[in-house]
Amino acid sequence: MIKAGIIGASGYAGNETLRLLLSHPNCEVVAVGGRSALGQKVSDLYPSYYEHCDLTFVSDEEVIEKADIIFAGLPSGLSEKYAKMCDEQGKKFVDLGADFRLHNEEDYKEWYKGEYKDKDLHQKQVYGLPELHRDAIKQASIIGNPGCYPTSVCLGLYPLLSHHLNASDHIIINSASGTTGAGKKLTEDTHFTKTNESFHPYKAGNHRHTPEIEQELSLMADKKVTVTFVPHLLPVNRGIVSTIYVKVDKDLDEIYKIYKETYQNERFVHVLPLGKNADLKFVTYTNDCHISLHMDERDHTLIIASTIDNMIKGTAGQAIQNMNLMYGLPEETGLQMVGPSF
């Protein structure tokens, strides 16, 4: 039985990881940390755990002491010291935040205003998108769990860029996320009265996920890829829809065939039949990604719609998918949820 601990379990990402791990047949959650809730029971903070989980929030150090694998749901800049502790003790570490996603420290300095204090530690990090880096994840001890927006975008573009079917190196991405993507801390934009019946872009052209997206797309394409990335805030709790626009030099039927072949053995990525539209409703509370393909025949622009649950495939579910790979378990273990029908 895998002994798991969660640092930052009082926040949305850590809490969702706890919720999913409680149903995992090969894992036991042995400790949870949450500085804002230290000494409280999980069920005091989240009543849904009443008589399901009686764990009490303990110190982060105690979480690491008790567990074999640690999930950290922390703001950027806070995970490195815990990853180092785990590394020194021979324990596995999955960072749900941004500290181990970017290969280039200069990108981290520019977009997150921090630095890598232990550069050798970052040589061990693996970007945890299983559909792209499965073999490396199996051997990894430190995982940088992908951001939710980059997950939807990378899965949406992987078949296209890896087969060099794009006629332009510049890609336009409009993504819309539910409010849980902003985290638990309340801001002016996430007040109910601001988000209710609202839909608007934010951080247009300067969102922190931009370098992560460009990093992975460039690896797929074997050349530098740039994007115009515009995120939007949806008045829903969870879910992401990324609509991606790129010029292509192949017809839709040929591209569709390549997408189907690329993902035919992937448990969590589903390319919908032509004429169907990816819809976040049907991937919520699952680890699935739905992709639909469309073509503007007037200028041969491919339109890709990629949708995920930002809290599961975009965060906690993907982290558990990575854990399964790290421990040699079937990838879908504990993640075989079917989305709602209505």
Rosetta silent file (secondary structure, phi, psi, omega in degrees, C-alpha in Angstrom):
SEQUENCE: MIKAGIIGASGYAGNETLRLLLSHPNCEVVAVGGRSALGQKVSDLYPSYYEHCDLTFVSDEEVIEKADIIFAGLPSGLSEKYAKMCDEQGKKFVDLGADFRLHNEEDYKEWYKGEYKDKDLHQKQVYGLPELHRDAIKQASIIGNPGCYPTSVCLGLYPLLSHHLNASDHIIINSASGTTGAGKKLTEDTHFTKTNESFHPYKAGNHRHTPEIEQELSLMADKKVTVTFVPHLLPVNRGIVSTIYVKVDKDLDEIYKIYKETYQNERFVHVLPLGKNADLKFVTYTNDCHISLHMDERDHTLIIASTIDNMIKGTAGQAIQNMNLMYGLPEETGLQMVGPSF
SCORE:     score description
SCORE:     0.000 S_00000001
   1 L     0.000  127.699  179.043    0.000    0.000    0.000 S_00000001
   2 E   -75.111  131.054  176.507    1.400    3.398   -1.016 S_00000001
   3 E   -97.226  114.167 -175.975    1.552    5.867    1.881 S_00000001
   4 E  -110.443  144.055  172.893    0.660    9.325    0.586 S_00000001
   5 E  -127.361  150.997 -177.439    0.860   12.712    2.240 S_00000001
   6 E  -127.531  119.418  173.231   -0.524   16.024    1.031 S_00000001
   7 E   -94.791  133.082 -175.808    0.996   19.404    1.842 S_00000001
   8 L    80.814   30.636 -177.583   -1.443   22.260    1.276 S_00000001
   9 L   -73.107   -8.616  177.072   -4.474   19.996    1.630 S_00000001
  10 L   -81.031  -15.562  178.269   -6.578   22.906    2.876 S_00000001
  11 L   -88.587  174.195 -175.983   -6.497   24.475   -0.607 S_00000001
  12 H   -61.760  -47.897 -176.197   -8.479   23.418   -3.654 S_00000001
  13 H   -65.121  -47.268  179.229   -5.728   21.423   -5.400 S_00000001
  14 H   -65.214  -39.556  179.089   -4.617   19.583   -2.282 S_00000001
  15 H   -64.622  -40.471  179.386   -8.183   18.937   -1.187 S_00000001
  16 H   -66.958  -35.141  175.829   -9.114   17.485   -4.581 S_00000001
  17 H   -63.122  -43.585  176.719   -6.079   15.212   -4.403 S_00000001
  18 H   -59.994  -46.995 -178.092   -7.253   13.986   -1.003 S_00000001
  19 H   -56.875  -43.813 -178.397  -10.780   13.398   -2.273 S_00000001
  20 H   -73.291  -39.668 -177.489   -9.572   11.227   -5.134 S_00000001
  21 H   -67.032  -25.705  178.502   -6.937    9.329   -3.145 S_00000001
  22 L   -63.284  -19.620  178.421   -9.515    8.224   -0.583 S_00000001
  23 L  -104.846    5.768 -178.277  -10.973    5.986   -3.317 S_00000001
  24 L   -80.584  125.249 -173.707   -7.632    4.716   -4.624 S_00000001
  25 L   -71.623  -16.884 -176.063   -7.329    0.944   -4.034 S_00000001
  26 L  -114.913   15.568 -173.846   -3.527    0.961   -3.698 S_00000001
  27 E  -138.401  141.098  173.613   -3.008    4.105   -1.660 S_00000001
  28 E  -122.692  126.606  175.333   -3.561    5.253    1.920 S_00000001
  29 E   -81.842  115.387 -173.716   -3.469    8.935    2.838 S_00000001
  30 E  -101.016  -17.257 -179.721   -1.488    8.966    6.078 S_00000001
  31 E  -162.684  146.819  176.251   -1.114   12.703    6.712 S_00000001
  32 E  -132.254  139.837  177.014   -2.335   16.081    5.468 S_00000001
  33 E  -115.449  150.393  177.442   -0.834   19.504    6.013 S_00000001
  34 L  -171.937  101.269 -172.146   -2.439   22.906    5.827 S_00000001
  35 H   -58.824  -36.102 -177.903   -0.961   25.838    7.691 S_00000001
  36 H   -72.636  -13.849 -177.082   -4.176   27.844    7.686 S_00000001
  37 H  -125.456   20.832 -175.581   -6.040   24.932    9.261 S_00000001
  38 L   -53.107  127.987  179.151   -3.380   23.434   11.544 S_00000001
  39 L    90.605  -14.350  178.181   -4.969   21.318   14.275 S_00000001
  40 L   -85.412  155.539  170.771   -8.394   21.214   12.632 S_00000001
  41 E   -79.221  149.750  177.157  -10.003   18.085   11.248 S_00000001
  42 H   -56.153  -39.674 -177.072  -10.419   17.874    7.488 S_00000001
  43 H   -71.469  -17.998  174.692  -14.165   17.502    7.997 S_00000001
  44 H   -71.459  -34.373 -179.018  -14.281   20.769    9.963 S_00000001
  45 H   -85.785  -40.212 -179.548  -13.018   22.614    6.902 S_00000001
  46 L  -125.803   97.366 -173.040  -14.781   20.510    4.251 S_00000001
  47 H   -59.321  -18.588  179.381  -17.995   18.940    5.649 S_00000001
  48 H   -63.642  -17.928 -179.640  -18.194   16.387    2.819 S_00000001
  49 H   -86.859   -2.527 -178.022  -15.471   14.406    4.630 S_00000001
  50 L   -55.900  123.355 -177.744  -17.590   13.923    7.746 S_00000001
  51 L    63.737   13.659  171.573  -17.359   10.222    8.711 S_00000001
  52 L  -113.356  -34.727 -177.922  -15.257    9.595    5.575 S_00000001
  53 L  -147.559  118.354 -177.250  -11.932   11.079    6.655 S_00000001
  54 L  -107.678   19.657  179.199  -10.992   11.976   10.232 S_00000001
  55 L   -64.289  147.765  175.974   -7.451   13.202    9.528 S_00000001
  56 E  -109.710  140.137  178.577   -6.248   16.317   11.324 S_00000001
  57 E   -65.519  126.036 -178.629   -4.079   18.918    9.623 S_00000001
  58 E  -120.066 -179.601 -179.936   -0.488   18.544   10.861 S_00000001
  59 L   -67.590  154.907  179.725    2.818   20.273   10.118 S_00000001
  60 H   -61.524  -37.438  179.591    4.339   19.900    6.657 S_00000001
  61 H   -63.535  -37.274  178.541    7.384   18.214    8.187 S_00000001
  62 H   -68.900  -34.551  176.012    5.176   15.575    9.814 S_00000001
  63 H   -59.506  -48.165 -178.731    3.510   14.886    6.472 S_00000001
  64 H   -64.612  -39.394 -179.854    6.898   14.164    4.893 S_00000001
  65 H   -60.243  -38.420 -172.533    7.966   12.017    7.855 S_00000001
  66 H   -87.600  -23.533 -168.451    4.909    9.743    7.575 S_00000001
  67 L  -103.997  161.428  173.652    4.512    9.395    3.802 S_00000001
  68 L   -96.387  -30.790  176.688    6.338    7.697    0.917 S_00000001
  69 E  -131.431  136.446 -176.318    5.042   10.108   -1.725 S_00000001
  70 E  -119.249  130.090  171.831    4.166   13.731   -1.086 S_00000001
  71 E  -103.096  131.149 -177.599    1.802   15.902   -3.111 S_00000001
  72 E  -119.134  114.762  176.200    2.325   19.634   -2.636 S_00000001
  73 L  -105.373   77.591 -172.272   -0.459   22.083   -3.457 S_00000001
  74 L  -125.933  156.718  173.315    1.381   25.317   -2.735 S_00000001
  75 L   -62.878  160.302 -179.011    1.834   28.743   -4.336 S_00000001
  76 L   -59.799  144.315  178.301    4.914   29.202   -6.514 S_00000001
  77 L    94.540   -6.433 -174.372    8.191   29.574   -4.678 S_00000001
  78 L  -110.326  -10.609 -171.116    7.301   27.346   -1.723 S_00000001
  79 L   -87.691  -23.492 -170.772    7.761   23.778   -2.980 S_00000001
  80 H   -58.979  -43.316 -176.611   11.508   23.584   -3.532 S_00000001
  81 H   -65.953  -33.144  178.558   12.484   23.106    0.110 S_00000001
  82 H   -74.439  -36.238  175.660    9.976   20.270    0.538 S_00000001
  83 H   -62.333  -38.578  179.107   11.156   18.616   -2.661 S_00000001
  84 H   -66.546  -41.710  177.110   14.713   18.750   -1.318 S_00000001
  85 H   -59.912  -43.957  179.602   13.648   17.154    1.969 S_00000001
  86 H   -64.849  -42.055 -179.771   11.916   14.363    0.053 S_00000001
  87 H   -62.231  -42.281 -179.766   14.902   13.896   -2.226 S_00000001
  88 H   -67.229  -27.207 -178.937   17.271   13.585    0.714 S_00000001
  89 L   -98.723    6.138  178.054   14.996   10.991    2.328 S_00000001
  90 L    70.352   30.017  179.922   14.470    8.980   -0.867 S_00000001
  91 L  -107.676  156.579 -178.668   10.785    9.900   -1.132 S_00000001
  92 E   -88.265  150.502 -174.221    8.807   10.839   -4.221 S_00000001
  93 E  -138.539  126.292  176.318    7.478   14.361   -4.702 S_00000001
  94 E  -118.820  114.018 -178.062    4.692   15.637   -6.960 S_00000001
  95 E   -93.469  115.982  178.005    4.417   19.413   -7.126 S_00000001
  96 L   -79.247  -11.610  178.054    0.937   20.619   -8.038 S_00000001
  97 L   -91.153 -157.758 -169.343    2.316   24.148   -8.313 S_00000001
  98 L  -102.905    0.605 -168.268    4.687   25.732  -10.810 S_00000001
  99 L   -71.145  -18.414 -177.962    8.123   25.291   -9.254 S_00000001
 100 L  -125.349   28.303  179.801    9.163   22.219  -11.269 S_00000001
 101 L   -95.877  -36.756 -171.425    7.447   22.802  -14.616 S_00000001
 102 L   -94.686  130.254  179.326    9.869   25.058  -16.458 S_00000001
 103 L   -74.578  -34.511 -174.888   13.195   23.736  -17.746 S_00000001
 104 L   -94.472  115.243 -178.805   14.671   27.192  -18.228 S_00000001
 105 H   -62.218  -30.763  179.277   15.330   29.057  -14.988 S_00000001
 106 H   -63.233  -35.684  174.971   15.304   32.359  -16.859 S_00000001
 107 H   -63.883  -40.846  178.902   11.668   31.739  -17.781 S_00000001
 108 H   -64.309  -41.406  178.124   10.891   31.097  -14.124 S_00000001
 109 H   -62.525  -42.062 -176.290   12.631   34.311  -13.120 S_00000001
 110 H   -70.229  -43.296 -170.446   10.735   36.327  -15.736 S_00000001
 111 H   -95.930  -25.247 -177.919    7.252   34.918  -15.173 S_00000001
 112 H  -116.648   -2.943  176.545    7.304   33.910  -11.481 S_00000001
 113 L    57.080   35.206  177.054    9.869   36.410  -10.147 S_00000001
 114 L  -131.686 -172.853  177.903   11.796   33.666   -8.357 S_00000001
 115 L  -144.792  161.963  177.331   14.922   31.597   -8.808 S_00000001
 116 L   -86.460  107.751 -177.081   16.043   27.997   -8.440 S_00000001
 117 L   -72.776  -33.633  178.274   17.914   27.909   -5.141 S_00000001
 118 L  -118.095   91.832 -173.383   19.018   24.290   -5.632 S_00000001
 119 H   -67.729  -32.428  178.056   19.866   23.932   -9.317 S_00000001
 120 H   -64.341  -36.043  179.216   20.945   20.287   -9.002 S_00000001
 121 H   -61.198  -38.383 -177.603   17.513   19.415   -7.636 S_00000001
 122 H   -73.215  -13.897  173.833   15.874   20.805  -10.755 S_00000001
 123 L   -70.040  -17.625 -178.442   17.957   18.486  -12.924 S_00000001
 124 L   -93.205   -8.610 -174.285   15.816   15.669  -11.522 S_00000001
 125 E   -73.156  145.782  175.615   12.437   17.216  -12.363 S_00000001
 126 E  -128.009  134.117  177.827   10.182   15.668  -15.002 S_00000001
 127 E   -74.173  119.639 -166.576    7.242   17.431  -16.613 S_00000001
 128 L   -89.471   53.978  171.329    4.294   15.267  -15.644 S_00000001
 129 L  -103.379   99.237 -169.328    2.103   15.074  -18.748 S_00000001
 130 H   -56.538  -37.962 -176.786    1.830   11.277  -19.120 S_00000001
 131 H   -64.762  -18.976  179.907    0.671   11.231  -22.727 S_00000001
 132 H  -108.038  -32.992 -169.907    3.924   12.972  -23.727 S_00000001
 133 H  -128.573   36.637 -172.694    6.488   11.933  -21.110 S_00000001
 134 H   -57.134  -48.056 -175.573    5.325    8.566  -19.840 S_00000001
 135 H   -64.795  -40.151  179.187    8.695    6.776  -19.845 S_00000001
 136 H   -67.277  -37.359  179.668   10.486    9.600  -18.027 S_00000001
 137 H   -62.096  -38.592 -178.583    7.721    9.800  -15.409 S_00000001
 138 H   -59.793  -29.266 -176.952    8.131    6.096  -14.592 S_00000001
 139 H   -99.618   -1.614 -169.728   11.734    6.748  -13.556 S_00000001
 140 L   -83.716  155.120  171.337   11.195   10.111  -11.868 S_00000001
 141 L  -115.637  -19.021  177.745   11.354   11.085   -8.218 S_00000001
 142 E  -128.554  119.375 -178.181   10.292   14.747   -8.679 S_00000001
 143 E  -112.464  130.078  168.161    7.310   15.585  -10.876 S_00000001
 144 E   -93.862   99.161 -178.009    6.250   19.030  -11.997 S_00000001
 145 L   -65.417  130.344 -175.084    2.532   18.491  -12.454 S_00000001
 146 L   -61.905  155.979  171.298    1.393   20.496  -15.504 S_00000001
 147 L   -68.581  160.142 -176.784   -0.792   23.559  -15.260 S_00000001
 148 H   -68.664  -46.192  177.230   -4.445   23.136  -16.129 S_00000001
 149 H   -60.558  -49.796  179.281   -4.416   25.420  -19.172 S_00000001
 150 H   -58.735  -34.129  177.815   -1.223   23.837  -20.603 S_00000001
 151 H   -59.624  -49.852 -178.601   -2.716   20.354  -20.174 S_00000001
 152 H   -64.440  -39.089 -177.717   -5.730   21.177  -22.326 S_00000001
 153 H   -71.243  -46.869 -177.217   -3.611   23.012  -24.910 S_00000001
 154 H   -64.110  -42.435  177.559   -0.819   20.437  -25.168 S_00000001
 155 H   -65.764  -35.613  178.821   -3.197   17.507  -25.553 S_00000001
 156 H   -67.119  -30.715 -173.900   -5.142   19.468  -28.139 S_00000001
 157 H  -105.125  -13.545 -172.948   -2.051   20.223  -30.242 S_00000001
 158 H   -54.344  -51.633 -179.316    0.213   17.207  -29.747 S_00000001
 159 H   -60.463  -38.124 -177.411   -0.860   15.149  -32.797 S_00000001
 160 H   -66.298  -51.254 -174.736   -0.736   18.201  -35.047 S_00000001
 161 H   -74.965  -35.738 -179.382    2.683   19.505  -34.028 S_00000001
 162 H   -69.588  -22.973  175.610    4.398   16.153  -33.605 S_00000001
 163 L   -99.359    4.567  175.127    3.391   15.282  -37.182 S_00000001
 164 L    55.737   47.918 -178.652    4.380   18.781  -38.434 S_00000001
 165 L   -97.005   -4.280 -179.320    0.982   19.448  -39.973 S_00000001
 166 E   -84.079  136.960 -179.890    0.807   23.126  -39.027 S_00000001
 167 L   -92.240   -4.150  179.327    1.506   25.621  -41.791 S_00000001
 168 L  -136.107  142.177  178.023    2.230   28.419  -39.311 S_00000001
 169 L   -85.511   -5.978  179.323    4.473   28.507  -36.222 S_00000001
 170 E  -103.688  131.674 -173.764    2.194   31.025  -34.529 S_00000001
 171 E  -125.849  138.235  177.888   -0.837   29.681  -32.701 S_00000001
 172 E  -106.838  130.205 -176.480   -3.784   31.522  -31.150 S_00000001
 173 E  -129.176  121.712  169.253   -5.359   30.043  -28.032 S_00000001
 174 E  -108.838  118.795 -179.222   -8.514   31.183  -26.258 S_00000001
 175 E  -122.227  143.717  178.650   -9.048   29.280  -23.013 S_00000001
 176 E  -129.332  131.561 -175.715  -11.843   29.587  -20.472 S_00000001
 177 E  -126.859  151.008  171.159  -11.683   28.186  -16.933 S_00000001
 178 L   -69.477  166.508 -170.769  -13.963   27.798  -13.970 S_00000001
 179 H   -69.865  -19.586  177.346  -13.242   29.854  -10.861 S_00000001
 180 H   -63.610  -21.702  177.951  -11.478   27.015   -8.988 S_00000001
 181 H   -63.771  -20.877  179.881   -8.569   27.621  -11.360 S_00000001
 182 H   -85.410   -3.334 -179.215   -7.887   30.862   -9.495 S_00000001
 183 L    86.712  176.574 -173.686   -7.359   28.997   -6.218 S_00000001
 184 L   -79.828  -28.424 -177.030   -9.111   29.285   -2.886 S_00000001
 185 L   -66.910  127.581 -175.792   -7.927   32.750   -1.916 S_00000001
 186 L   -74.752  137.637  174.504  -10.621   35.280   -2.745 S_00000001
 187 L  -127.881  173.549  178.858   -9.833   38.132   -5.122 S_00000001
 188 H   -57.694  -39.948 -177.330  -11.854   40.974   -6.600 S_00000001
 189 H   -73.478  -20.091 -175.845  -12.428   38.964   -9.774 S_00000001
 190 H  -103.693    6.249  169.136  -13.634   35.841   -7.949 S_00000001
 191 L   -59.798  144.245 -179.265  -16.335   37.430   -5.796 S_00000001
 192 H   -56.252  -43.803 -176.349  -19.719   35.889   -6.623 S_00000001
 193 H   -66.975  -20.877  177.368  -21.182   39.233   -7.613 S_00000001
 194 H   -87.150  -39.618 -175.102  -18.330   39.762  -10.093 S_00000001
 195 H   -85.605  -31.119 -177.386  -18.241   36.287  -11.651 S_00000001
 196 L   -60.986  129.967 -179.871  -21.970   35.514  -11.700 S_00000001
 197 L    57.328   32.543 -179.570  -23.425   36.056  -15.188 S_00000001
 198 L  -126.057  155.660  173.898  -20.014   37.294  -16.317 S_00000001
 199 L  -156.671  117.843 -174.540  -17.468   36.133  -18.886 S_00000001
 200 E  -153.885  152.987  173.413  -14.262   38.028  -19.526 S_00000001
 201 E   -75.150  159.782  173.852  -10.582   37.668  -20.466 S_00000001
 202 L  -150.077  152.884 -178.715   -7.844   38.275  -17.920 S_00000001
 203 L    46.423   41.660 -177.653   -4.056   38.525  -18.090 S_00000001
 204 L   -63.340  121.973  177.938   -4.393   38.599  -21.871 S_00000001
 205 L    80.870   -4.007 -179.649   -0.995   38.043  -23.438 S_00000001
 206 L  -143.043   33.891  177.446    0.868   37.819  -20.116 S_00000001
 207 L   -79.875  144.244 -175.011   -0.441   34.783  -18.251 S_00000001
 208 L   -62.716  -19.003  179.402    2.160   32.714  -16.394 S_00000001
 209 L   -78.825   -7.487 -177.810    1.229   29.533  -18.255 S_00000001
 210 H   -58.429  -51.290 -179.137    2.503   30.989  -21.542 S_00000001
 211 H   -64.658  -31.071  177.278    6.158   29.852  -21.192 S_00000001
 212 H   -66.410  -44.023  177.477    5.033   26.403  -20.076 S_00000001
 213 H   -61.672  -48.487 -177.741    2.802   26.068  -23.126 S_00000001
 214 H   -65.549  -34.937  177.385    5.532   27.280  -25.472 S_00000001
 215 H   -58.493  -51.043 -175.379    8.099   24.985  -23.842 S_00000001
 216 H   -73.556  -38.222  178.587    6.049   21.853  -24.477 S_00000001
 217 H   -65.655  -37.138  178.735    4.788   22.835  -27.930 S_00000001
 218 H   -66.383  -36.987  175.855    8.330   23.588  -29.055 S_00000001
 219 H   -64.908  -39.697  177.886    9.457   20.145  -27.882 S_00000001
 220 H   -61.823  -44.845 -172.111    6.635   18.552  -29.871 S_00000001
 221 H   -86.195   -9.933 -176.048    7.443   20.471  -33.019 S_00000001
 222 L    60.609   29.688  175.570   11.258   20.259  -32.695 S_00000001
 223 L  -164.624  166.991 -177.814   11.420   24.021  -33.244 S_00000001
 224 L   -67.477  127.694  176.571   10.443   27.244  -31.522 S_00000001
 225 L  -120.984  132.678  175.583    6.689   27.725  -31.299 S_00000001
 226 E  -114.820  153.139 -178.052    5.077   30.937  -30.058 S_00000001
 227 E  -133.645  153.082  163.360    1.488   31.426  -28.989 S_00000001
 228 E  -104.122  111.158 -172.451   -0.970   34.187  -28.321 S_00000001
 229 E  -113.991  121.326 -179.337   -2.666   32.927  -25.183 S_00000001
 230 E  -126.668  104.641  176.303   -5.785   34.602  -23.789 S_00000001
 231 E   -82.759  154.066  178.375   -7.434   33.020  -20.720 S_00000001
 232 E  -132.202  154.278  178.109  -11.015   33.811  -19.695 S_00000001
 233 E  -103.981  121.507  178.330  -12.932   33.351  -16.461 S_00000001
 234 L   -95.708  145.403  177.715  -16.127   31.325  -16.650 S_00000001
 235 L   -83.036   53.850  175.252  -18.885   31.618  -14.006 S_00000001
 236 L  -132.816  163.615 -178.486  -18.713   27.893  -13.204 S_00000001
 237 L   -71.457  -45.480 -172.196  -16.887   25.979  -10.472 S_00000001
 238 L  -146.102  158.444  178.488  -14.741   23.737  -12.643 S_00000001
 239 L   118.243  147.704  175.708  -13.791   22.911  -16.208 S_00000001
 240 E  -133.408  137.073  167.021  -11.649   24.311  -19.015 S_00000001
 241 E  -122.212  119.989  174.367  -12.382   24.763  -22.698 S_00000001
 242 E  -108.087  123.074  176.325   -9.423   25.713  -24.885 S_00000001
 243 E  -109.006  120.920 -168.259  -10.227   26.769  -28.432 S_00000001
 244 E  -119.543  135.527 -176.661   -7.092   26.760  -30.574 S_00000001
 245 E  -121.134  125.731 -179.403   -6.615   28.264  -34.044 S_00000001
 246 E  -151.389  137.201  176.047   -3.773   27.245  -36.371 S_00000001
 247 E   -70.589  140.202 -179.784   -3.195   27.277  -40.127 S_00000001
 248 E  -132.320  164.202  178.567   -2.725   23.817  -41.627 S_00000001
 249 L  -119.035   18.347  176.464   -1.755   22.328  -44.978 S_00000001
 250 L  -126.370  160.289  179.145   -3.846   19.130  -44.778 S_00000001
 251 L   -82.901  166.637 -171.802   -7.568   18.551  -45.037 S_00000001
 252 H   -63.485  -41.016 -178.391   -9.727   17.842  -41.996 S_00000001
 253 H   -60.396  -40.926  179.949  -10.299   14.143  -42.712 S_00000001
 254 H   -68.154  -42.124  178.628   -6.549   13.460  -42.852 S_00000001
 255 H   -64.452  -42.561  179.549   -5.889   15.429  -39.654 S_00000001
 256 H   -59.374  -42.175  179.628   -8.744   13.678  -37.885 S_00000001
 257 H   -61.131  -41.373  179.549   -7.302   10.281  -38.815 S_00000001
 258 H   -66.105  -40.226  177.232   -3.930   11.239  -37.340 S_00000001
 259 H   -61.684  -45.202 -179.651   -5.558   12.434  -34.102 S_00000001
 260 H   -62.626  -41.879 -179.857   -7.479    9.182  -33.764 S_00000001
 261 H   -68.155  -38.873 -178.939   -4.358    7.108  -34.381 S_00000001
 262 H   -62.625  -40.175 -173.634   -2.253    9.169  -31.970 S_00000001
 263 L  -105.407   12.464 -173.676   -4.669    8.739  -29.076 S_00000001
 264 L   -62.490  -27.254 -179.229   -6.125    5.323  -29.877 S_00000001
 265 L  -106.603   10.825  179.649   -4.394    3.682  -26.887 S_00000001
 266 L   -92.113  123.561 -176.426   -4.765    6.573  -24.457 S_00000001
 267 L   -66.272  -30.521 -169.029   -7.260    5.875  -21.697 S_00000001
 268 L  -110.590   -0.481 -179.394   -8.006    9.511  -20.923 S_00000001
 269 E  -114.972  124.303 -173.709   -7.916   11.341  -24.267 S_00000001
 270 E  -126.747  117.610  177.335  -10.947   11.029  -26.531 S_00000001
 271 E   -90.757  114.645 -174.767  -11.164   12.493  -30.035 S_00000001
 272 L   -72.609  156.001  176.347  -14.847   13.067  -30.745 S_00000001
 273 L   -58.599  148.661  177.234  -16.451   12.235  -34.104 S_00000001
 274 L   -57.600  139.126 -176.666  -16.320   15.006  -36.684 S_00000001
 275 L    96.544  -14.805  176.471  -19.315   17.304  -36.312 S_00000001
 276 L   -92.840  157.522 -179.649  -19.381   16.953  -32.517 S_00000001
 277 L  -118.472  129.711  174.301  -18.291   19.706  -30.120 S_00000001
 278 L   -62.095  136.012 -174.025  -16.179   19.228  -26.995 S_00000001
 279 L  -137.590  125.708 -175.634  -18.221   20.366  -23.966 S_00000001
 280 H   -61.741  -26.216 -178.472  -16.858   20.827  -20.453 S_00000001
 281 H   -54.077  -37.205 -169.905  -20.089   19.476  -18.908 S_00000001
 282 H   -92.496    1.901  172.986  -19.249   15.937  -19.962 S_00000001
 283 L  -114.321   -6.200  179.646  -15.677   15.842  -18.627 S_00000001
 284 L   -61.223  144.151 -177.956  -16.318   17.363  -15.190 S_00000001
 285 L    62.068   25.156  174.391  -15.379   15.092  -12.278 S_00000001
 286 L  -132.442  169.255  174.557  -13.323   12.889  -14.639 S_00000001
 287 L   -98.121   18.521 -175.635   -9.697   12.572  -15.709 S_00000001
 288 L   -87.966  154.525  168.150  -10.765   12.718  -19.357 S_00000001
 289 E  -122.278  125.650  174.898   -9.887   15.146  -22.119 S_00000001
 290 E  -103.960  132.904 -179.805  -12.361   15.560  -24.987 S_00000001
 291 E  -124.502  131.450  171.743  -11.079   16.959  -28.267 S_00000001
 292 E  -124.506  146.429 -175.795  -13.131   18.051  -31.253 S_00000001
 293 E  -116.592  139.695 -178.039  -11.762   19.206  -34.604 S_00000001
 294 E  -143.944  154.684 -178.398  -13.269   21.778  -36.960 S_00000001
 295 E  -130.998  129.884  167.570  -12.101   23.516  -40.133 S_00000001
 296 E   -90.145  100.740 -173.196  -12.668   27.013  -41.486 S_00000001
 297 L   -66.986  -19.940 -176.042  -12.364   26.090  -45.152 S_00000001
 298 L   -64.586  -37.907  179.708  -12.113   29.714  -46.290 S_00000001
 299 L  -130.223   16.465  176.759   -8.542   30.130  -45.088 S_00000001
 300 L    56.130   48.158  174.492   -7.707   26.542  -44.035 S_00000001
 301 E   -98.538  122.181  174.319   -7.630   27.296  -40.327 S_00000001
 302 E   -81.069  134.222  177.839   -7.955   24.263  -38.071 S_00000001
 303 E  -115.194  117.541 -177.945  -10.041   24.917  -34.953 S_00000001
 304 E  -110.088  125.573  173.239   -9.312   22.573  -32.060 S_00000001
 305 E  -108.875  122.967 -178.159  -11.557   22.437  -28.999 S_00000001
 306 E  -127.744  124.310 -174.775   -9.977   20.695  -26.009 S_00000001
 307 E  -131.446  138.940  179.391  -11.806   20.400  -22.719 S_00000001
 308 E  -141.456  168.188  165.666  -10.880   18.990  -19.313 S_00000001
 309 L   -85.694  116.691 -175.152  -11.837   19.261  -15.668 S_00000001
 310 L   -63.508  -24.526 -178.944   -9.234   21.731  -14.404 S_00000001
 311 L   -88.226  -16.374 -177.836   -9.258   20.180  -10.924 S_00000001
 312 H  -110.262  -81.619  177.390   -8.847   16.555  -12.083 S_00000001
 313 H   -61.373  -27.562  179.019   -7.054   16.066  -15.412 S_00000001
 314 H   -83.429  -10.512 -178.105   -5.773   19.611  -14.953 S_00000001
 315 H  -150.561  -91.262 -167.365   -4.505   19.029  -11.406 S_00000001
 316 H   -68.457  -42.085 -179.753   -5.242   16.226   -8.919 S_00000001
 317 H   -63.972  -42.268  178.325   -6.230   13.436  -11.304 S_00000001
 318 H   -65.148  -36.755  176.380   -3.152   13.970  -13.410 S_00000001
 319 H   -61.090  -40.962  178.741   -1.010   13.955  -10.254 S_00000001
 320 H   -71.530  -36.696  173.378   -2.462   10.559   -9.337 S_00000001
 321 H   -57.406  -41.724  176.535   -1.976    9.365  -12.919 S_00000001
 322 H   -65.600  -42.661  177.731    1.687   10.291  -12.455 S_00000001
 323 H   -58.307  -44.402  179.598    1.829    8.484   -9.112 S_00000001
 324 H   -57.717  -43.147  178.444    0.451    5.338  -10.743 S_00000001
 325 H   -65.211  -40.785 -178.224    3.203    5.449  -13.354 S_00000001
 326 H   -64.850  -28.081 -178.463    5.892    6.063  -10.727 S_00000001
 327 L  -105.296    9.730  176.036    4.789    2.972   -8.786 S_00000001
 328 L    72.595   23.320  178.032    4.203    0.696  -11.774 S_00000001
 329 L   -91.512  157.370  171.459    0.416    0.616  -11.409 S_00000001
 330 L   -54.703  135.984 -170.387   -2.062    0.656  -14.288 S_00000001
 331 L   -58.331  -31.750 -174.548   -2.378    4.301  -15.250 S_00000001
 332 L   -87.383    2.466 -176.472   -6.137    4.427  -14.751 S_00000001
 333 L   -58.350  125.137 -179.601   -6.097    3.037  -11.191 S_00000001
 334 L    76.968    5.376 -173.957   -8.416    5.106   -9.016 S_00000001
 335 L  -129.219   20.253 -174.061   -9.361    7.332  -11.955 S_00000001
 336 L   -91.021   56.190  179.715  -12.013    5.414  -13.856 S_00000001
 337 L   -91.517  145.292  174.161  -14.758    7.998  -13.430 S_00000001
 338 L  -106.351  138.196 -177.803  -17.431    8.625  -16.063 S_00000001
 339 L   -69.596  166.022  179.538  -18.661   12.173  -16.575 S_00000001
 340 L   -68.343  153.690  179.471  -22.220   13.369  -15.923 S_00000001
 341 L   -94.413  -15.213 -177.747  -24.888   12.923  -18.590 S_00000001
 342 L  -155.092    0.000    0.000  -26.797   16.118  -17.757 S_00000001
